[in-house]
mmCIF file of C-alpha atoms in Angstrom:
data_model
loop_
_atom_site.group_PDB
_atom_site.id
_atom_site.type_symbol
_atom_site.label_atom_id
_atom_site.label_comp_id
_atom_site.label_asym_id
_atom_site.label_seq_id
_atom_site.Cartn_x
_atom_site.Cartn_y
_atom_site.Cartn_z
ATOM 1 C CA UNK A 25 150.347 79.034 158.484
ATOM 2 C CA UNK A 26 151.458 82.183 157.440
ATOM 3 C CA UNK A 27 154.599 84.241 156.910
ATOM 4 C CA UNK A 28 153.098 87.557 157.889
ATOM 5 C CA UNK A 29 153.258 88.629 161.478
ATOM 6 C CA UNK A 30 150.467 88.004 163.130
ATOM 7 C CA UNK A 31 151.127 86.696 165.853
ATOM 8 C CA UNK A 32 151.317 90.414 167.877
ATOM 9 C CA UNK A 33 147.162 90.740 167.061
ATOM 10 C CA UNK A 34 145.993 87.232 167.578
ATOM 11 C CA UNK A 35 148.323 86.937 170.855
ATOM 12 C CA UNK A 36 149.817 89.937 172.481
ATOM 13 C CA UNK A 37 147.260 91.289 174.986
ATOM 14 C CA UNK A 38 148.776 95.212 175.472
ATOM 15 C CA UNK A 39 147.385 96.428 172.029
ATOM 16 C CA UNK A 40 145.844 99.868 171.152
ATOM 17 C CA UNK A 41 144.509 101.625 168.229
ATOM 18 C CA UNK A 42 143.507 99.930 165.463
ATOM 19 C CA UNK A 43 145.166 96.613 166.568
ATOM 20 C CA UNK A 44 142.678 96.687 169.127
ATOM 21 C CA UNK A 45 139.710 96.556 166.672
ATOM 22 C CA UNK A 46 141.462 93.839 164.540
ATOM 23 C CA UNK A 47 142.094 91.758 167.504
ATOM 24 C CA UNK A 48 138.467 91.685 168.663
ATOM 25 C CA UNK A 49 137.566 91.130 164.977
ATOM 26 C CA UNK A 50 139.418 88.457 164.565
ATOM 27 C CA UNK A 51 138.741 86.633 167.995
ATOM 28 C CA UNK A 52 135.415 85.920 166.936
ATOM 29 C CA UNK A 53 136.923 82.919 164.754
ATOM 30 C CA UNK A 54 138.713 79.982 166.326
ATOM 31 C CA UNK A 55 142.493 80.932 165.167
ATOM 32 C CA UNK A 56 145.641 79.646 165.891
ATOM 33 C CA UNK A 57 148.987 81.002 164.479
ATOM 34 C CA UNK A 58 151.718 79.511 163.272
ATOM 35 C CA UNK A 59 155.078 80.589 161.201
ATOM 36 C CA UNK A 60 155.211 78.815 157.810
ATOM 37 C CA UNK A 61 157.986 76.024 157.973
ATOM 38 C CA UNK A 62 160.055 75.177 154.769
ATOM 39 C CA UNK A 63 157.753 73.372 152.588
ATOM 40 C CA UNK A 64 160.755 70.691 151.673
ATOM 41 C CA UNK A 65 161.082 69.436 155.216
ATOM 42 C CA UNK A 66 157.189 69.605 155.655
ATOM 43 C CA UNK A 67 155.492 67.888 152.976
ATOM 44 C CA UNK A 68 156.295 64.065 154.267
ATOM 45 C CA UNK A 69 155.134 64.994 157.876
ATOM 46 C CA UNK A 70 151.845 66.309 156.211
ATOM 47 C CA UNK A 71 151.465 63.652 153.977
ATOM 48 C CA UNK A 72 151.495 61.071 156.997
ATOM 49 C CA UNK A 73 149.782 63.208 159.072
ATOM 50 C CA UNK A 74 146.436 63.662 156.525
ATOM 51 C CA UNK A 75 146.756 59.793 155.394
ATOM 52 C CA UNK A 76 146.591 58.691 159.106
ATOM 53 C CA UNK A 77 143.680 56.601 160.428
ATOM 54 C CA UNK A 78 142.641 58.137 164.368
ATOM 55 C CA UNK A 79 139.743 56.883 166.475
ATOM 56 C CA UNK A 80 138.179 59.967 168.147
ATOM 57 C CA UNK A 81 137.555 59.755 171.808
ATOM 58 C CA UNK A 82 134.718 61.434 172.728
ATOM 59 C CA UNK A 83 135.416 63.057 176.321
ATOM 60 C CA UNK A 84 132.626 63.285 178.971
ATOM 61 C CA UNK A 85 132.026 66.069 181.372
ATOM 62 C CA UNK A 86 132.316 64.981 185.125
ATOM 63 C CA UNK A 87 129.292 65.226 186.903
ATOM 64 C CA UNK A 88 130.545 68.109 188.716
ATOM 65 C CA UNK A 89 131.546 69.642 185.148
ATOM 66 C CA UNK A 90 128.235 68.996 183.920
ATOM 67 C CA UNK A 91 126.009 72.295 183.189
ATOM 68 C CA UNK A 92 129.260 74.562 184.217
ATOM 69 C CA UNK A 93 129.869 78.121 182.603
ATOM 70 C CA UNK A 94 132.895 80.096 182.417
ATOM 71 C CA UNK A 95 133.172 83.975 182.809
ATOM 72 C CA UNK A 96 136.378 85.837 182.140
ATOM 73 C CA UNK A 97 136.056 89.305 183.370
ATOM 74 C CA UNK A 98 138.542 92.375 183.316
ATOM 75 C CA UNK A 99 138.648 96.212 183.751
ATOM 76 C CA UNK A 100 139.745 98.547 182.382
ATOM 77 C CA UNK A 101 140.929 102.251 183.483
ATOM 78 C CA UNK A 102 142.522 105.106 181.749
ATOM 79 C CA UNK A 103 142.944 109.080 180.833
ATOM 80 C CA UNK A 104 140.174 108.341 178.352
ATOM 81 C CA UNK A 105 137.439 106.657 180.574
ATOM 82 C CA UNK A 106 136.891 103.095 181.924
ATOM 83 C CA UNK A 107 135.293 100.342 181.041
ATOM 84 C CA UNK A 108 135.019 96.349 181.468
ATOM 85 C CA UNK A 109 135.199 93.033 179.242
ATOM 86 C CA UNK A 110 132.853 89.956 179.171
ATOM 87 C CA UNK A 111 133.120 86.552 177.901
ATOM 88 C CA UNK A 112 130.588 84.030 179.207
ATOM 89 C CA UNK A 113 131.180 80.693 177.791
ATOM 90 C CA UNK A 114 128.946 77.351 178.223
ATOM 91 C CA UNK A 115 130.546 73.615 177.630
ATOM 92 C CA UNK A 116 128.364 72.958 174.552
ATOM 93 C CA UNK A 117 129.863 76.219 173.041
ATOM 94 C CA UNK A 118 127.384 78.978 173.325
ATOM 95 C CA UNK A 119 129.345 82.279 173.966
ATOM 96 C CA UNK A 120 128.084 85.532 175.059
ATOM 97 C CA UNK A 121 130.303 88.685 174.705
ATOM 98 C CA UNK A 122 130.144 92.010 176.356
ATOM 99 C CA UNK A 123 132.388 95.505 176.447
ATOM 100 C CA UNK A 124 130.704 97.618 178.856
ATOM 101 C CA UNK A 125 131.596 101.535 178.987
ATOM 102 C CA UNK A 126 131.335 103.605 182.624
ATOM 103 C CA UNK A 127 129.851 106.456 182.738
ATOM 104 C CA UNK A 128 131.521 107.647 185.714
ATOM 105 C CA UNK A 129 135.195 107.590 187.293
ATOM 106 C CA UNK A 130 136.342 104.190 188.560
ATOM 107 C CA UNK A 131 140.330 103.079 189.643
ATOM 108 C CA UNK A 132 141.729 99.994 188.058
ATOM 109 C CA UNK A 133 140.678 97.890 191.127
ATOM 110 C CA UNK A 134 136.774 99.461 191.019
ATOM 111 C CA UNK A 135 136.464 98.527 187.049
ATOM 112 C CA UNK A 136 137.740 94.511 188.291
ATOM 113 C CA UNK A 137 134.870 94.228 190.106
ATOM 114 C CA UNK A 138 132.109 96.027 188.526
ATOM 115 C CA UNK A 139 133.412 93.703 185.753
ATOM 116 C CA UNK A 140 133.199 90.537 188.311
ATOM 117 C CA UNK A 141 129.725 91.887 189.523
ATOM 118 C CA UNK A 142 127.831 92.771 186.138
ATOM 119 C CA UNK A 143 129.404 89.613 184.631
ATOM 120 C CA UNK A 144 127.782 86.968 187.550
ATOM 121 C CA UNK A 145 124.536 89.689 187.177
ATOM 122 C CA UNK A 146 124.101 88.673 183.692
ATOM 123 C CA UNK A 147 124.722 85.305 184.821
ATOM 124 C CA UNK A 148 122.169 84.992 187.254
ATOM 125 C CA UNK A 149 119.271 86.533 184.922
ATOM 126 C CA UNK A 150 119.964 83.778 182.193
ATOM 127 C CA UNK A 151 119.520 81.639 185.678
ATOM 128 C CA UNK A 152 122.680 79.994 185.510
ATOM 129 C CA UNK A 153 123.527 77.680 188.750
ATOM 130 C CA UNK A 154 127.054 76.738 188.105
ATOM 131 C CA UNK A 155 130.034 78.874 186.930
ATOM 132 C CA UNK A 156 133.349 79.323 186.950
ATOM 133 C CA UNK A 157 135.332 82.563 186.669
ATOM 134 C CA UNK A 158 138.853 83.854 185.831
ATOM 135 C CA UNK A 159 140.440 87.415 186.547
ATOM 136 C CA UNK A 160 144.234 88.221 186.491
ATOM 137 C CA UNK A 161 143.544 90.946 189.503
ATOM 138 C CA UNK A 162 145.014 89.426 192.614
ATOM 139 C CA UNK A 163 143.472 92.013 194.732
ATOM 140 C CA UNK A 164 139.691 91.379 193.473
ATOM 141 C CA UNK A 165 140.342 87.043 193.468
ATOM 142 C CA UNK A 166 141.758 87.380 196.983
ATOM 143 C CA UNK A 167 138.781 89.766 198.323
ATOM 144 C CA UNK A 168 135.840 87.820 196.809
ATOM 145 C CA UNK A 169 137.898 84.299 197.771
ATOM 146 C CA UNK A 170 138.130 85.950 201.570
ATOM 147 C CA UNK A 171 141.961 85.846 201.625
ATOM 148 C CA UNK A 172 142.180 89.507 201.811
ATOM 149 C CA UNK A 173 140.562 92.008 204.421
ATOM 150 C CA UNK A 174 139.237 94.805 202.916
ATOM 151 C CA UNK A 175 140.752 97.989 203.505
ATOM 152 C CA UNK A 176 139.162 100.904 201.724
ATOM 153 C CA UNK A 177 135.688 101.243 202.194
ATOM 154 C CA UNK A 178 134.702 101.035 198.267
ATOM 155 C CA UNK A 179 136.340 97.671 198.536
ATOM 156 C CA UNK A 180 134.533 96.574 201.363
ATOM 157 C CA UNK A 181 131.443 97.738 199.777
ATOM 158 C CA UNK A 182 132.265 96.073 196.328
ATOM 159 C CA UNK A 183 132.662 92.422 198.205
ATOM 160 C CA UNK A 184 129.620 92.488 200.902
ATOM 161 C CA UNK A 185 127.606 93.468 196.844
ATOM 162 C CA UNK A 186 129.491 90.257 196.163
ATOM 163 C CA UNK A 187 128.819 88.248 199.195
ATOM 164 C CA UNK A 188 124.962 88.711 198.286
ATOM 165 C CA UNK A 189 125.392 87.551 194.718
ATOM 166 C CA UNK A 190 127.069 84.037 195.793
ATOM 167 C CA UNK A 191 123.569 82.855 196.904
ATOM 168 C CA UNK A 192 121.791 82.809 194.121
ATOM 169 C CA UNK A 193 124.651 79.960 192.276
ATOM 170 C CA UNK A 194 125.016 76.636 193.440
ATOM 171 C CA UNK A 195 128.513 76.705 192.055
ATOM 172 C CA UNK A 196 130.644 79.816 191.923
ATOM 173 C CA UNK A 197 134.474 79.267 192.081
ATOM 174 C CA UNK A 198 136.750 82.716 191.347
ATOM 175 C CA UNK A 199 140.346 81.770 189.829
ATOM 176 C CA UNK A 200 143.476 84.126 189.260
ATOM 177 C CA UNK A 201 144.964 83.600 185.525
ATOM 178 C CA UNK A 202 147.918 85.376 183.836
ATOM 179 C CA UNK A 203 146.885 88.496 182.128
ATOM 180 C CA UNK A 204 147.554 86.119 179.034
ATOM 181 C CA UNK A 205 145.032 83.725 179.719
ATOM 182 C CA UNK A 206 142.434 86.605 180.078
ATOM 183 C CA UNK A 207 143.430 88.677 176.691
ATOM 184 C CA UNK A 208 140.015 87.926 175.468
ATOM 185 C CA UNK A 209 138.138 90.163 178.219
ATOM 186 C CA UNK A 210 141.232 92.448 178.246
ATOM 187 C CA UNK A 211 140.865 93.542 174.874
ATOM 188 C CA UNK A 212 136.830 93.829 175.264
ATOM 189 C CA UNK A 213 137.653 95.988 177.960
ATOM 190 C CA UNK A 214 140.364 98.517 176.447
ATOM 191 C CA UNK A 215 137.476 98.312 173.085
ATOM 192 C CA UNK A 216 135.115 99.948 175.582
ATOM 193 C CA UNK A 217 137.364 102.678 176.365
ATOM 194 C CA UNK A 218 137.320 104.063 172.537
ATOM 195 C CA UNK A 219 135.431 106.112 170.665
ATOM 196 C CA UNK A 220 134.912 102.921 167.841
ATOM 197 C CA UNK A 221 132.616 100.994 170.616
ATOM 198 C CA UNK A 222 129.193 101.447 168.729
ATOM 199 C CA UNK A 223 130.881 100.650 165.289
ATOM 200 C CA UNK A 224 131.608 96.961 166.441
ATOM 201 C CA UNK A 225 129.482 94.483 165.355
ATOM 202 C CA UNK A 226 130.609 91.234 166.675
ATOM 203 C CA UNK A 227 130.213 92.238 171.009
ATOM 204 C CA UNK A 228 127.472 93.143 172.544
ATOM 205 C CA UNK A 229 127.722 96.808 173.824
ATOM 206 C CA UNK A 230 125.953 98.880 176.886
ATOM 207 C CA UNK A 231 127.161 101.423 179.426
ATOM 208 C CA UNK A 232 127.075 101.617 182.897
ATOM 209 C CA UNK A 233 125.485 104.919 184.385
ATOM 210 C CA UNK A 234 126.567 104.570 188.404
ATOM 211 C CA UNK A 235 128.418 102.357 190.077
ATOM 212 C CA UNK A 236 126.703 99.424 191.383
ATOM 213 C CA UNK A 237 127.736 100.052 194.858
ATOM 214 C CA UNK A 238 126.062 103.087 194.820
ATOM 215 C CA UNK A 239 122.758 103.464 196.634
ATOM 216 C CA UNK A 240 119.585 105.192 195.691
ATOM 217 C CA UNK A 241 118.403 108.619 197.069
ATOM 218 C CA UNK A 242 115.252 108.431 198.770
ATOM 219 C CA UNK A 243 113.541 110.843 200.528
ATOM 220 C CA UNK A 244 110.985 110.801 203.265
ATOM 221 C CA UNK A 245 108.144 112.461 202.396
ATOM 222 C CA UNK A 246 105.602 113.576 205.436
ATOM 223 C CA UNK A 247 101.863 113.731 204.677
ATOM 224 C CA UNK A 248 100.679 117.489 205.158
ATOM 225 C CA UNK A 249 98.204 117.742 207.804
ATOM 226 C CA UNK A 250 96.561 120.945 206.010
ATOM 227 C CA UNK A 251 96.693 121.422 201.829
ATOM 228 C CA UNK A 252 100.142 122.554 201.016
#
């Protein structure tokens, strides 16, 4: 409870600057705001409330639940350089956070799925089988979901690299949030974007050299039939 206005770091997702840094700070730690009330009309309601026998239920994951991890993914592009947010989450309450910086030029819809893409990469090298994951980018949900036909051919490109990742999960469902519900990997994204990235010490941080799309150059290279 607190009197001070907080609310615009812990909640608003469209921060910059140094509200940025506070935000992520502070999202490390399980906080939920709430205005002060007048202590007079309070105190009774508390006083009930902490003197108050409850029974606690202890809830069961389903057995399709059961071994399920959540990945909220978003990207990131501006003036300054693009960049994409992580949070993998398990149900007993391990979390794994990631800002990840591009080294190269990518649109808004190219940094949603390099986000989607390194996030269920990660996912499949800690050999998870079941996971669940949440982007606010209609275009990118509806592509990888196959309501959308791809147009351009980056985007066509970006879901077949998708397509081939589905395989290795036995579970892999892709949901569209609000932008609200994904402020968490919206602000890790927007942190990878500044020039305070290596500074922060409570996200994991790497860069991305080439888009994973991308192929490799190989060339063919002929024996010589006399020393060259």
């Amino acid at each position: 409870l607190s009197d001070q206005p907080l609310r615009q770091v812990l909640a608003k997702p469209d921060l910059s600057g140094r509200l940025i840094k506070w935000s992520v700070e502070l999202g490390e730690y399980d906080i939920k705001f709430e205005a002060k009330p007048a202590i007079k009309s309070q105190v009774l309601a508390d006083f009930i409330g902490d003197r108050t026998p409850t029974e606690c239920m202890e809830e069961y994951p389903s057995e399709e639940e059961k071994g399920l991890w959540k990945l909220s993914v978003d990207g990131f592009s501006c003036v300054f350089g693009s960049g994409a947010g992580l949070v993998l989450a398990s149900l007993e309450g391990w979390n794994l956070e990631y800002a990840l910086r591009f080294r190269f030029k990518a649109t808004n819809n190219e940094a949603e799925w390099e986000a989607l893409i390194v996030g269920l990469t990660i996912a499949k090298h800690l050999e998870i089988q079941k996971i669940e994951v949440s982007n606010d980018s209609q275009l990118v949900v509806s592509l990888a979901n196959g309501e959308y036909e791809a147009r351009e051919d980056s985007m066509a490109k970006y879901s077949t690299h998708f397509q081939s990742l589905k395989t290795a999960f036995q579970t892999l469902r892709i949901l569209k949030v609000p932008k609200v519900e994904n402020a968490r990997a919206d602000q890790l994204s927007k942190l990878a974007t500044t020039k305070e990235l290596r500074k922060n010490k409570t996200v994991f941080m790497d860069y991305l050299d080439r888009p994973t799309i991308s192929g490799t150059d190989v060339m063919d290279i002929d024996a010589p039939q006399e020393p060259n």
